[in-house]
PDB file of C-alpha atoms in Angstrom:
ATOM      1  CA  UNK P 175     -17.432  39.120  14.025  1.00 65.00           C
ATOM      2  CA  UNK P 176     -20.519  39.368  16.196  1.00 70.00           C
ATOM      3  CA  UNK P 177     -20.060  41.147  19.503  1.00 82.00           C
ATOM      4  CA  UNK P 178     -22.021  42.582  22.399  1.00 89.00           C
ATOM      5  CA  UNK P 179     -20.130  45.010  24.581  1.00 90.00           C
ATOM      6  CA  UNK P 180     -21.032  46.508  27.913  1.00 91.00           C
ATOM      7  CA  UNK P 181     -18.976  48.880  30.061  1.00 80.00           C
ATOM      8  CA  UNK P 182     -16.289  46.499  31.230  1.00 70.00           C
ATOM      9  CA  UNK P 183     -15.300  48.712  34.137  1.00 77.00           C
ATOM     10  CA  UNK P 184     -17.389  48.927  37.266  1.00 90.00           C
ATOM     11  CA  UNK P 185     -19.593  51.986  37.533  1.00 93.00           C
ATOM     12  CA  UNK P 186     -19.684  53.828  40.870  1.00 95.00           C
ATOM     13  CA  UNK P 187     -22.289  56.524  41.401  1.00 95.00           C
ATOM     14  CA  UNK P 188     -23.693  58.474  44.314  1.00 97.00           C
ATOM     15  CA  UNK P 189     -27.065  57.600  45.773  1.00 97.00           C
ATOM     16  CA  UNK P 190     -29.850  59.627  44.208  1.00 97.00           C
ATOM     17  CA  UNK P 191     -28.079  60.090  40.875  1.00 97.00           C
ATOM     18  CA  UNK P 192     -29.056  58.461  37.579  1.00 97.00           C
ATOM     19  CA  UNK P 193     -26.993  55.456  36.523  1.00 96.00           C
ATOM     20  CA  UNK P 194     -26.616  54.929  32.772  1.00 96.00           C
ATOM     21  CA  UNK P 195     -25.348  51.615  31.442  1.00 96.00           C
ATOM     22  CA  UNK P 196     -24.473  50.973  27.820  1.00 96.00           C
ATOM     23  CA  UNK P 197     -24.901  47.915  25.606  1.00 95.00           C
ATOM     24  CA  UNK P 198     -23.384  48.080  22.121  1.00 94.00           C
ATOM     25  CA  UNK P 199     -23.619  45.346  19.538  1.00 92.00           C
ATOM     26  CA  UNK P 200     -22.147  44.676  16.113  1.00 88.00           C
ATOM     27  CA  UNK P 201     -23.175  42.350  13.309  1.00 85.00           C
ATOM     28  CA  UNK P 202     -26.497  41.413  14.855  1.00 85.00           C
ATOM     29  CA  UNK P 203     -30.003  42.337  13.861  1.00 85.00           C
ATOM     30  CA  UNK P 204     -31.802  41.882  17.156  1.00 86.00           C
ATOM     31  CA  UNK P 205     -35.531  41.583  17.220  1.00 87.00           C
ATOM     32  CA  UNK P 206     -35.547  41.965  21.011  1.00 92.00           C
ATOM     33  CA  UNK P 207     -33.216  43.255  23.659  1.00 93.00           C
ATOM     34  CA  UNK P 208     -33.529  42.442  27.357  1.00 95.00           C
ATOM     35  CA  UNK P 209     -31.894  43.691  30.523  1.00 97.00           C
ATOM     36  CA  UNK P 210     -31.232  41.556  33.579  1.00 97.00           C
ATOM     37  CA  UNK P 211     -29.887  42.114  37.058  1.00 97.00           C
ATOM     38  CA  UNK P 212     -27.564  39.599  38.680  1.00 96.00           C
ATOM     39  CA  UNK P 213     -26.533  39.569  42.324  1.00 96.00           C
ATOM     40  CA  UNK P 214     -23.471  37.604  43.519  1.00 92.00           C
ATOM     41  CA  UNK P 215     -24.167  33.882  43.803  1.00 88.00           C
ATOM     42  CA  UNK P 216     -27.567  34.147  42.117  1.00 92.00           C
ATOM     43  CA  UNK P 217     -29.034  33.690  38.673  1.00 94.00           C
ATOM     44  CA  UNK P 218     -29.974  36.742  36.571  1.00 96.00           C
ATOM     45  CA  UNK P 219     -33.375  38.338  37.112  1.00 97.00           C
ATOM     46  CA  UNK P 220     -35.296  39.746  34.149  1.00 96.00           C
ATOM     47  CA  UNK P 221     -35.958  43.492  34.277  1.00 97.00           C
ATOM     48  CA  UNK P 222     -37.134  44.847  30.925  1.00 96.00           C
ATOM     49  CA  UNK P 223     -37.717  43.823  27.321  1.00 95.00           C
ATOM     50  CA  UNK P 224     -37.648  46.212  24.372  1.00 95.00           C
ATOM     51  CA  UNK P 225     -38.549  45.329  20.801  1.00 92.00           C
ATOM     52  CA  UNK P 226     -36.687  46.497  17.703  1.00 89.00           C
ATOM     53  CA  UNK P 227     -39.535  48.815  16.717  1.00 91.00           C
ATOM     54  CA  UNK P 228     -39.659  50.478  20.160  1.00 93.00           C
ATOM     55  CA  UNK P 229     -37.475  53.439  21.055  1.00 91.00           C
ATOM     56  CA  UNK P 230     -38.006  53.516  24.792  1.00 96.00           C
ATOM     57  CA  UNK P 231     -39.526  51.456  27.608  1.00 96.00           C
ATOM     58  CA  UNK P 232     -40.073  52.400  31.231  1.00 96.00           C
ATOM     59  CA  UNK P 233     -40.800  50.531  34.417  1.00 95.00           C
ATOM     60  CA  UNK P 234     -40.832  52.444  37.683  1.00 96.00           C
ATOM     61  CA  UNK P 235     -37.306  53.906  38.079  1.00 97.00           C
ATOM     62  CA  UNK P 236     -35.945  51.987  35.094  1.00 97.00           C
ATOM     63  CA  UNK P 237     -35.768  53.181  31.496  1.00 97.00           C
ATOM     64  CA  UNK P 238     -34.378  51.411  28.454  1.00 97.00           C
ATOM     65  CA  UNK P 239     -33.722  52.913  25.036  1.00 96.00           C
ATOM     66  CA  UNK P 240     -32.973  51.000  21.857  1.00 94.00           C
ATOM     67  CA  UNK P 241     -31.339  52.619  18.833  1.00 92.00           C
ATOM     68  CA  UNK P 242     -31.012  50.108  15.988  1.00 89.00           C
ATOM     69  CA  UNK P 243     -29.172  52.673  13.850  1.00 91.00           C
ATOM     70  CA  UNK P 244     -26.475  53.227  16.462  1.00 92.00           C
ATOM     71  CA  UNK P 245     -26.715  49.536  17.459  1.00 92.00           C
ATOM     72  CA  UNK P 246     -26.959  50.548  21.076  1.00 94.00           C
ATOM     73  CA  UNK P 247     -29.196  50.201  24.089  1.00 95.00           C
ATOM     74  CA  UNK P 248     -28.991  52.428  27.150  1.00 96.00           C
ATOM     75  CA  UNK P 249     -30.294  51.372  30.556  1.00 97.00           C
ATOM     76  CA  UNK P 250     -31.061  54.081  33.095  1.00 97.00           C
ATOM     77  CA  UNK P 251     -31.804  53.787  36.804  1.00 97.00           C
ATOM     78  CA  UNK P 252     -33.088  57.059  38.194  1.00 97.00           C
ATOM     79  CA  UNK P 253     -32.862  58.044  41.875  1.00 97.00           C
ATOM     80  CA  UNK P 254     -30.427  55.183  42.393  1.00 97.00           C
ATOM     81  CA  UNK P 255     -30.195  53.447  45.764  1.00 97.00           C
ATOM     82  CA  UNK P 256     -27.504  51.260  47.358  1.00 97.00           C
ATOM     83  CA  UNK P 257     -29.894  48.311  46.860  1.00 97.00           C
ATOM     84  CA  UNK P 258     -29.495  48.807  43.095  1.00 98.00           C
ATOM     85  CA  UNK P 259     -25.855  47.693  43.378  1.00 97.00           C
ATOM     86  CA  UNK P 260     -25.498  44.578  41.220  1.00 97.00           C
ATOM     87  CA  UNK P 261     -24.249  43.423  37.834  1.00 96.00           C
ATOM     88  CA  UNK P 262     -26.514  44.344  34.928  1.00 97.00           C
ATOM     89  CA  UNK P 263     -26.570  42.229  31.792  1.00 96.00           C
ATOM     90  CA  UNK P 264     -28.005  42.990  28.401  1.00 96.00           C
ATOM     91  CA  UNK P 265     -29.148  40.181  26.135  1.00 94.00           C
ATOM     92  CA  UNK P 266     -30.290  40.297  22.560  1.00 92.00           C
ATOM     93  CA  UNK P 267     -32.310  37.844  20.534  1.00 89.00           C
ATOM     94  CA  UNK P 268     -31.346  37.956  16.848  1.00 86.00           C
ATOM     95  CA  UNK P 269     -34.188  38.046  14.346  1.00 83.00           C
ATOM     96  CA  UNK P 270     -35.416  34.603  13.406  1.00 79.00           C
ATOM     97  CA  UNK P 271     -33.896  32.820  16.390  1.00 80.00           C
ATOM     98  CA  UNK P 272     -34.748  32.057  19.984  1.00 78.00           C
ATOM     99  CA  UNK P 273     -31.105  32.216  21.075  1.00 84.00           C
ATOM    100  CA  UNK P 274     -30.200  34.706  23.769  1.00 90.00           C
ATOM    101  CA  UNK P 275     -26.808  36.386  23.351  1.00 91.00           C
ATOM    102  CA  UNK P 276     -25.628  38.012  26.574  1.00 93.00           C
ATOM    103  CA  UNK P 277     -23.158  40.789  27.151  1.00 92.00           C
ATOM    104  CA  UNK P 278     -20.526  40.342  29.858  1.00 89.00           C
ATOM    105  CA  UNK P 279     -22.288  42.730  32.199  1.00 93.00           C
ATOM    106  CA  UNK P 280     -21.536  45.969  34.015  1.00 95.00           C
ATOM    107  CA  UNK P 281     -21.046  46.002  37.766  1.00 95.00           C
ATOM    108  CA  UNK P 282     -22.865  48.955  39.313  1.00 97.00           C
ATOM    109  CA  UNK P 283     -22.125  50.200  42.813  1.00 96.00           C
ATOM    110  CA  UNK P 284     -24.335  52.893  44.324  1.00 97.00           C
ATOM    111  CA  UNK P 285     -22.559  54.708  47.128  1.00 96.00           C
ATOM    112  CA  UNK P 286     -24.551  55.922  50.143  1.00 93.00           C
TER     113      UNK P 286
ATOM    114  CA  UNK K  25     -45.094  29.394  43.043  1.00 69.00           C
ATOM    115  CA  UNK K  26     -41.758  27.633  43.474  1.00 83.00           C
ATOM    116  CA  UNK K  27     -38.883  29.000  41.420  1.00 94.00           C
ATOM    117  CA  UNK K  28     -36.450  27.185  39.182  1.00 97.00           C
ATOM    118  CA  UNK K  29     -34.397  24.684  41.145  1.00 97.00           C
ATOM    119  CA  UNK K  30     -31.045  23.239  40.200  1.00 97.00           C
ATOM    120  CA  UNK K  31     -29.184  20.341  41.747  1.00 97.00           C
ATOM    121  CA  UNK K  32     -26.566  19.958  42.892  1.00 97.00           C
ATOM    122  CA  UNK K  33     -25.535  23.480  43.823  1.00 96.00           C
ATOM    123  CA  UNK K  34     -21.837  22.657  43.956  1.00 97.00           C
ATOM    124  CA  UNK K  35     -19.807  19.952  42.303  1.00 96.00           C
ATOM    125  CA  UNK K  36     -16.121  19.092  42.162  1.00 98.00           C
ATOM    126  CA  UNK K  37     -14.898  16.712  39.488  1.00 97.00           C
ATOM    127  CA  UNK K  38     -11.577  15.761  37.939  1.00 97.00           C
ATOM    128  CA  UNK K  39     -10.537  15.979  34.318  1.00 97.00           C
ATOM    129  CA  UNK K  40     -11.888  13.190  32.154  1.00 97.00           C
ATOM    130  CA  UNK K  41     -14.925  12.504  34.326  1.00 98.00           C
ATOM    131  CA  UNK K  42     -18.473  13.207  33.293  1.00 97.00           C
ATOM    132  CA  UNK K  43     -21.176  15.113  35.135  1.00 98.00           C
ATOM    133  CA  UNK K  44     -24.957  15.419  35.043  1.00 98.00           C
ATOM    134  CA  UNK K  45     -26.756  18.524  36.234  1.00 98.00           C
ATOM    135  CA  UNK K  46     -30.469  18.749  36.870  1.00 98.00           C
ATOM    136  CA  UNK K  47     -32.988  21.547  36.457  1.00 98.00           C
ATOM    137  CA  UNK K  48     -36.634  21.655  37.552  1.00 98.00           C
ATOM    138  CA  UNK K  49     -38.526  24.499  35.854  1.00 97.00           C
ATOM    139  CA  UNK K  50     -41.369  26.530  37.248  1.00 97.00           C
ATOM    140  CA  UNK K  51     -44.620  24.580  37.109  1.00 95.00           C
ATOM    141  CA  UNK K  52     -46.302  25.081  33.739  1.00 95.00           C
ATOM    142  CA  UNK K  53     -43.142  26.180  31.964  1.00 96.00           C
ATOM    143  CA  UNK K  54     -42.293  24.043  28.972  1.00 96.00           C
ATOM    144  CA  UNK K  55     -39.082  25.690  27.776  1.00 95.00           C
ATOM    145  CA  UNK K  56     -35.772  25.138  29.551  1.00 97.00           C
ATOM    146  CA  UNK K  57     -32.527  26.772  28.483  1.00 96.00           C
ATOM    147  CA  UNK K  58     -29.025  26.103  29.746  1.00 97.00           C
ATOM    148  CA  UNK K  59     -26.187  28.603  30.020  1.00 97.00           C
ATOM    149  CA  UNK K  60     -22.540  28.544  31.023  1.00 97.00           C
ATOM    150  CA  UNK K  61     -21.205  31.551  32.928  1.00 95.00           C
ATOM    151  CA  UNK K  62     -17.483  32.234  33.339  1.00 93.00           C
ATOM    152  CA  UNK K  63     -15.646  35.432  34.304  1.00 88.00           C
ATOM    153  CA  UNK K  64     -13.918  35.614  30.923  1.00 84.00           C
ATOM    154  CA  UNK K  65     -16.731  34.712  28.531  1.00 87.00           C
ATOM    155  CA  UNK K  66     -19.770  35.821  30.465  1.00 89.00           C
ATOM    156  CA  UNK K  67     -23.088  34.069  30.045  1.00 93.00           C
ATOM    157  CA  UNK K  68     -23.138  31.792  27.007  1.00 94.00           C
ATOM    158  CA  UNK K  69     -26.140  29.942  25.638  1.00 94.00           C
ATOM    159  CA  UNK K  70     -25.762  26.164  25.528  1.00 96.00           C
ATOM    160  CA  UNK K  71     -29.132  24.852  24.329  1.00 94.00           C
ATOM    161  CA  UNK K  72     -32.880  25.130  24.734  1.00 94.00           C
ATOM    162  CA  UNK K  73     -35.435  22.368  25.092  1.00 96.00           C
ATOM    163  CA  UNK K  74     -39.145  22.575  24.469  1.00 95.00           C
ATOM    164  CA  UNK K  75     -41.539  19.651  24.754  1.00 94.00           C
ATOM    165  CA  UNK K  76     -38.664  17.171  25.059  1.00 95.00           C
ATOM    166  CA  UNK K  77     -36.989  18.401  21.850  1.00 95.00           C
ATOM    167  CA  UNK K  78     -33.816  20.408  21.511  1.00 94.00           C
ATOM    168  CA  UNK K  79     -34.975  23.457  19.636  1.00 92.00           C
ATOM    169  CA  UNK K  80     -31.930  25.722  19.747  1.00 89.00           C
ATOM    170  CA  UNK K  81     -28.241  25.087  20.232  1.00 91.00           C
ATOM    171  CA  UNK K  82     -25.263  27.305  20.982  1.00 91.00           C
ATOM    172  CA  UNK K  83     -21.678  26.865  19.861  1.00 91.00           C
ATOM    173  CA  UNK K  84     -20.422  24.263  22.278  1.00 95.00           C
ATOM    174  CA  UNK K  85     -18.716  20.940  21.506  1.00 96.00           C
ATOM    175  CA  UNK K  86     -20.636  17.685  21.442  1.00 96.00           C
ATOM    176  CA  UNK K  87     -19.349  16.853  24.937  1.00 97.00           C
ATOM    177  CA  UNK K  88     -22.184  19.056  26.156  1.00 98.00           C
ATOM    178  CA  UNK K  89     -25.573  17.438  25.787  1.00 97.00           C
ATOM    179  CA  UNK K  90     -28.939  17.611  27.386  1.00 97.00           C
ATOM    180  CA  UNK K  91     -32.404  16.226  27.487  1.00 97.00           C
ATOM    181  CA  UNK K  92     -35.851  17.118  28.692  1.00 98.00           C
ATOM    182  CA  UNK K  93     -38.400  14.824  30.232  1.00 97.00           C
ATOM    183  CA  UNK K  94     -42.156  14.773  29.787  1.00 96.00           C
ATOM    184  CA  UNK K  95     -42.605  16.749  33.032  1.00 95.00           C
ATOM    185  CA  UNK K  96     -40.322  19.484  31.562  1.00 96.00           C
ATOM    186  CA  UNK K  97     -37.484  18.725  33.979  1.00 98.00           C
ATOM    187  CA  UNK K  98     -34.162  18.866  32.185  1.00 98.00           C
ATOM    188  CA  UNK K  99     -30.711  17.425  32.613  1.00 98.00           C
ATOM    189  CA  UNK K 100     -27.428  18.553  31.165  1.00 98.00           C
ATOM    190  CA  UNK K 101     -24.463  16.237  30.734  1.00 98.00           C
ATOM    191  CA  UNK K 102     -20.826  17.098  30.172  1.00 98.00           C
ATOM    192  CA  UNK K 103     -18.541  14.225  29.245  1.00 95.00           C
ATOM    193  CA  UNK K 104     -14.741  14.064  29.339  1.00 97.00           C
ATOM    194  CA  UNK K 105     -14.468  17.120  31.557  1.00 97.00           C
ATOM    195  CA  UNK K 106     -11.752  19.690  30.878  1.00 97.00           C
ATOM    196  CA  UNK K 107     -10.345  22.333  33.211  1.00 97.00           C
ATOM    197  CA  UNK K 108     -12.027  24.998  31.083  1.00 96.00           C
ATOM    198  CA  UNK K 109     -15.448  23.542  31.882  1.00 97.00           C
ATOM    199  CA  UNK K 110     -15.212  25.009  35.382  1.00 97.00           C
ATOM    200  CA  UNK K 111     -18.079  27.474  35.466  1.00 97.00           C
ATOM    201  CA  UNK K 112     -21.467  28.347  36.862  1.00 97.00           C
ATOM    202  CA  UNK K 113     -24.115  26.454  34.931  1.00 98.00           C
ATOM    203  CA  UNK K 114     -27.482  28.160  34.912  1.00 98.00           C
ATOM    204  CA  UNK K 115     -30.796  26.960  33.676  1.00 97.00           C
ATOM    205  CA  UNK K 116     -33.745  29.162  32.900  1.00 97.00           C
ATOM    206  CA  UNK K 117     -37.358  28.318  32.272  1.00 96.00           C
ATOM    207  CA  UNK K 118     -40.136  30.152  30.471  1.00 95.00           C
ATOM    208  CA  UNK K 119     -43.641  29.371  29.334  1.00 94.00           C
ATOM    209  CA  UNK K 120     -42.929  28.496  25.703  1.00 91.00           C
ATOM    210  CA  UNK K 121     -39.473  29.921  25.072  1.00 88.00           C
ATOM    211  CA  UNK K 122     -40.635  32.947  23.105  1.00 87.00           C
ATOM    212  CA  UNK K 123     -38.326  35.984  23.382  1.00 86.00           C
ATOM    213  CA  UNK K 124     -41.285  37.892  24.803  1.00 88.00           C
ATOM    214  CA  UNK K 125     -41.653  35.356  27.617  1.00 89.00           C
ATOM    215  CA  UNK K 126     -39.889  36.157  30.850  1.00 92.00           C
ATOM    216  CA  UNK K 127     -36.983  33.822  31.503  1.00 93.00           C
ATOM    217  CA  UNK K 128     -36.632  32.771  35.131  1.00 96.00           C
ATOM    218  CA  UNK K 129     -33.175  31.623  36.124  1.00 97.00           C
ATOM    219  CA  UNK K 130     -32.252  29.116  38.767  1.00 97.00           C
ATOM    220  CA  UNK K 131     -29.441  29.697  41.282  1.00 95.00           C
ATOM    221  CA  UNK K 132     -26.975  27.687  39.209  1.00 97.00           C
ATOM    222  CA  UNK K 133     -24.635  24.764  39.735  1.00 97.00           C
ATOM    223  CA  UNK K 134     -21.034  25.714  40.427  1.00 97.00           C
ATOM    224  CA  UNK K 135     -18.827  23.108  38.731  1.00 98.00           C
ATOM    225  CA  UNK K 136     -15.123  22.945  39.534  1.00 97.00           C
ATOM    226  CA  UNK K 137     -12.915  20.687  37.436  1.00 98.00           C
ATOM    227  CA  UNK K 138      -9.548  19.802  38.980  1.00 97.00           C
TER     228      UNK K 138
END
Protein backbone atom coordinates (compact mmCIF):
# COMPACT_ATOMS: atom_id res chain seq x y z
CA UNK A 1 0.00 0.00 0.00
CA UNK A 2 1.04 3.61 -0.44
CA UNK A 3 2.35 5.33 2.66
CA UNK A 4 4.11 8.48 3.78
CA UNK A 5 5.68 8.32 7.21
CA UNK A 6 7.15 11.04 9.36
CA UNK A 7 8.61 10.74 12.85
CA UNK A 8 5.44 10.14 14.81
CA UNK A 9 7.03 11.14 18.10
CA UNK A 10 7.66 14.75 18.98
CA UNK A 11 11.23 15.92 18.53
CA UNK A 12 12.77 18.04 21.30
CA UNK A 13 16.09 19.74 20.68
CA UNK A 14 18.17 22.43 22.32
CA UNK A 15 18.28 25.92 20.89
CA UNK A 16 21.17 26.38 18.49
CA UNK A 17 21.30 22.72 17.44
CA UNK A 18 20.28 21.34 14.04
CA UNK A 19 16.87 19.69 13.86
CA UNK A 20 16.52 16.87 11.33
CA UNK A 21 13.08 15.62 10.35
CA UNK A 22 12.45 12.57 8.21
CA UNK A 23 9.84 11.82 5.56
CA UNK A 24 9.77 8.28 4.15
CA UNK A 25 7.43 7.08 1.45
CA UNK A 26 6.58 3.76 -0.16
CA UNK A 27 4.89 2.88 -3.43
CA UNK A 28 4.91 6.41 -4.78
CA UNK A 29 6.94 7.95 -7.55
CA UNK A 30 6.83 11.59 -6.54
CA UNK A 31 7.70 14.25 -9.03
CA UNK A 32 7.80 16.88 -6.28
CA UNK A 33 8.12 16.93 -2.54
CA UNK A 34 7.18 19.90 -0.36
CA UNK A 35 7.64 20.81 3.28
CA UNK A 36 5.20 22.88 5.29
CA UNK A 37 5.07 24.33 8.77
CA UNK A 38 1.85 24.31 10.78
CA UNK A 39 1.25 26.19 14.01
CA UNK A 40 -1.64 25.27 16.34
CA UNK A 41 -4.98 26.59 15.09
CA UNK A 42 -3.56 27.68 11.74
CA UNK A 43 -3.30 26.33 8.23
CA UNK A 44 0.03 24.96 6.94
CA UNK A 45 2.56 27.40 5.50
CA UNK A 46 4.70 26.38 2.53
CA UNK A 47 8.44 26.29 3.18
CA UNK A 48 10.33 24.49 0.41
CA UNK A 49 9.79 22.51 -2.78
CA UNK A 50 12.24 19.97 -4.17
CA UNK A 51 11.93 18.21 -7.51
CA UNK A 52 12.68 14.54 -8.15
CA UNK A 53 15.83 15.40 -10.10
CA UNK A 54 17.20 17.64 -7.32
CA UNK A 55 19.27 16.27 -4.46
CA UNK A 56 19.25 19.27 -2.17
CA UNK A 57 17.57 22.65 -1.74
CA UNK A 58 18.38 25.43 0.70
CA UNK A 59 16.61 28.50 1.96
CA UNK A 60 18.20 30.51 4.75
CA UNK A 61 18.47 28.13 7.74
CA UNK A 62 16.44 25.41 6.03
CA UNK A 63 17.77 22.54 3.93
CA UNK A 64 15.88 19.73 2.24
CA UNK A 65 17.34 16.61 0.67
CA UNK A 66 15.52 14.17 -1.58
CA UNK A 67 16.76 10.63 -2.20
CA UNK A 68 14.48 8.82 -4.65
CA UNK A 69 16.49 5.61 -4.26
CA UNK A 70 16.00 5.52 -0.49
CA UNK A 71 12.50 7.02 -0.93
CA UNK A 72 13.29 9.57 1.72
CA UNK A 73 13.44 13.30 2.27
CA UNK A 74 15.27 14.94 5.15
CA UNK A 75 14.43 18.43 6.40
CA UNK A 76 17.06 20.29 8.40
CA UNK A 77 16.75 23.47 10.44
CA UNK A 78 20.15 24.78 11.44
CA UNK A 79 20.76 27.06 14.44
CA UNK A 80 17.26 26.25 15.65
CA UNK A 81 15.31 28.77 17.71
CA UNK A 82 12.29 28.43 20.02
CA UNK A 83 10.26 30.22 17.31
CA UNK A 84 10.87 27.19 15.06
CA UNK A 85 8.68 25.09 17.36
CA UNK A 86 5.76 23.85 15.25
CA UNK A 87 4.52 20.79 13.38
CA UNK A 88 6.29 20.13 10.09
CA UNK A 89 4.52 18.31 7.29
CA UNK A 90 5.93 16.76 4.16
CA UNK A 91 3.77 16.42 1.07
CA UNK A 92 4.49 14.65 -2.17
CA UNK A 93 2.92 15.02 -5.58
CA UNK A 94 2.99 11.73 -7.50
CA UNK A 95 4.13 11.90 -11.11
CA UNK A 96 1.31 12.66 -13.50
CA UNK A 97 -1.06 14.03 -10.87
CA UNK A 98 -1.78 17.29 -9.11
CA UNK A 99 -2.82 15.54 -5.90
CA UNK A 100 -0.93 16.40 -2.75
CA UNK A 101 -0.35 13.49 -0.36
CA UNK A 102 0.60 14.69 3.12
CA UNK A 103 2.43 12.93 5.89
CA UNK A 104 1.00 13.12 9.41
CA UNK A 105 3.65 15.58 10.53
CA UNK A 106 6.36 15.79 13.17
CA UNK A 107 5.98 18.11 16.14
CA UNK A 108 9.23 19.94 16.81
CA UNK A 109 9.94 21.70 20.09
CA UNK A 110 13.07 23.83 20.41
CA UNK A 111 14.05 24.29 24.04
CA UNK A 112 15.61 27.58 25.17
CA UNK B 1 -2.72 41.16 -0.44
CA UNK B 2 -5.45 39.48 1.60
CA UNK B 3 -4.90 35.82 2.41
CA UNK B 4 -7.22 32.88 1.96
CA UNK B 5 -10.36 33.29 4.03
CA UNK B 6 -12.70 30.57 5.19
CA UNK B 7 -16.13 30.88 6.73
CA UNK B 8 -17.38 29.96 9.16
CA UNK B 9 -14.42 29.32 11.43
CA UNK B 10 -16.36 27.02 13.75
CA UNK B 11 -19.43 24.92 13.20
CA UNK B 12 -21.37 22.44 15.31
CA UNK B 13 -23.82 20.11 13.60
CA UNK B 14 -25.64 16.90 14.45
CA UNK B 15 -25.50 13.59 12.65
CA UNK B 16 -27.58 13.46 9.49
CA UNK B 17 -27.44 17.19 8.83
CA UNK B 18 -25.61 18.77 5.95
CA UNK B 19 -23.10 21.61 5.97
CA UNK B 20 -21.63 24.08 3.50
CA UNK B 21 -18.22 25.63 3.97
CA UNK B 22 -16.90 28.58 2.03
CA UNK B 23 -13.44 29.54 0.83
CA UNK B 24 -12.29 32.80 -0.78
CA UNK B 25 -8.89 32.41 -2.46
CA UNK B 26 -6.18 34.99 -2.82
CA UNK B 27 -7.02 37.46 -5.58
CA UNK B 28 -5.79 36.14 -8.92
CA UNK B 29 -5.60 32.53 -7.80
CA UNK B 30 -7.68 30.19 -9.91
CA UNK B 31 -7.02 26.86 -8.19
CA UNK B 32 -8.69 25.95 -4.91
CA UNK B 33 -8.07 22.69 -3.08
CA UNK B 34 -9.87 21.30 -0.06
CA UNK B 35 -8.40 19.12 2.67
CA UNK B 36 -9.65 17.34 5.76
CA UNK B 37 -7.34 17.26 8.78
CA UNK B 38 -7.87 14.88 11.71
CA UNK B 39 -5.47 13.76 14.45
CA UNK B 40 -5.59 10.15 13.26
CA UNK B 41 -5.41 10.54 9.48
CA UNK B 42 -3.56 13.80 9.13
CA UNK B 43 -4.17 16.08 6.18
CA UNK B 44 -6.10 14.35 3.41
CA UNK B 45 -6.83 15.76 -0.03
CA UNK B 46 -10.53 16.06 -0.86
CA UNK B 47 -10.65 17.75 -4.27
CA UNK B 48 -9.26 20.56 -6.39
CA UNK B 49 -11.11 23.03 -8.56
CA UNK B 50 -9.73 25.10 -11.39
CA UNK B 51 -11.78 27.44 -13.55
CA UNK B 52 -15.04 26.11 -12.10
CA UNK B 53 -14.17 22.48 -12.92
CA UNK B 54 -13.22 19.72 -10.53
CA UNK B 55 -9.84 18.67 -11.80
CA UNK B 56 -8.64 16.27 -9.11
CA UNK B 57 -10.41 14.20 -6.50
CA UNK B 58 -9.28 12.31 -3.42
CA UNK B 59 -10.72 9.13 -1.96
CA UNK B 60 -13.75 10.43 -0.13
CA UNK B 61 -17.37 9.28 -0.43
CA UNK B 62 -19.87 11.10 -2.61
CA UNK B 63 -21.30 12.84 0.47
CA UNK B 64 -18.42 15.27 0.05
CA UNK B 65 -18.88 17.61 -2.88
CA UNK B 66 -17.79 21.02 -3.93
CA UNK B 67 -18.04 23.70 -6.51
CA UNK B 68 -16.22 26.76 -7.70
CA UNK B 69 -17.71 29.99 -8.91
CA UNK B 70 -16.57 32.26 -11.71
CA UNK B 71 -14.79 34.53 -9.20
CA UNK B 72 -12.79 31.45 -8.00
CA UNK B 73 -14.56 31.35 -4.63
CA UNK B 74 -15.32 27.78 -3.67
CA UNK B 75 -17.79 25.96 -1.47
CA UNK B 76 -17.63 22.49 -0.02
CA UNK B 77 -20.71 20.55 1.01
CA UNK B 78 -20.97 17.51 3.24
CA UNK B 79 -24.34 15.78 3.33
CA UNK B 80 -25.67 13.27 5.86
CA UNK B 81 -23.01 14.13 8.42
CA UNK B 82 -21.36 11.35 10.41
CA UNK B 83 -19.46 11.59 13.69
CA UNK B 84 -16.26 10.78 11.79
CA UNK B 85 -16.64 13.94 9.71
CA UNK B 86 -15.57 16.00 12.72
CA UNK B 87 -12.35 17.61 11.54
CA UNK B 88 -10.57 20.77 10.52
CA UNK B 89 -11.42 21.54 6.91
CA UNK B 90 -8.76 23.54 5.13
CA UNK B 91 -8.79 25.15 1.76
CA UNK B 92 -5.74 26.24 -0.14
CA UNK B 93 -5.38 28.42 -3.19
CA UNK B 94 -2.65 28.73 -5.80
CA UNK B 95 -2.23 30.46 -9.12
CA UNK B 96 -3.03 27.56 -11.44
CA UNK B 97 -2.70 24.50 -9.22
CA UNK B 98 0.67 23.39 -10.57
CA UNK B 99 2.82 21.48 -8.04
CA UNK B 100 5.44 24.19 -8.48
CA UNK B 101 2.95 26.87 -7.42
CA UNK B 102 2.94 27.81 -3.77
CA UNK B 103 -0.22 26.68 -2.02
CA UNK B 104 -1.58 29.18 0.48
CA UNK B 105 -3.80 27.71 3.15
CA UNK B 106 -6.65 29.38 4.95
CA UNK B 107 -7.14 29.13 8.73
CA UNK B 108 -9.67 26.32 8.36
CA UNK B 109 -13.20 25.59 9.50
CA UNK B 110 -13.46 23.45 12.61
CA UNK B 111 -16.49 21.18 12.18
CA UNK B 112 -17.84 19.23 15.14
CA UNK B 113 -20.52 16.62 14.52
CA UNK B 114 -22.51 15.56 17.59
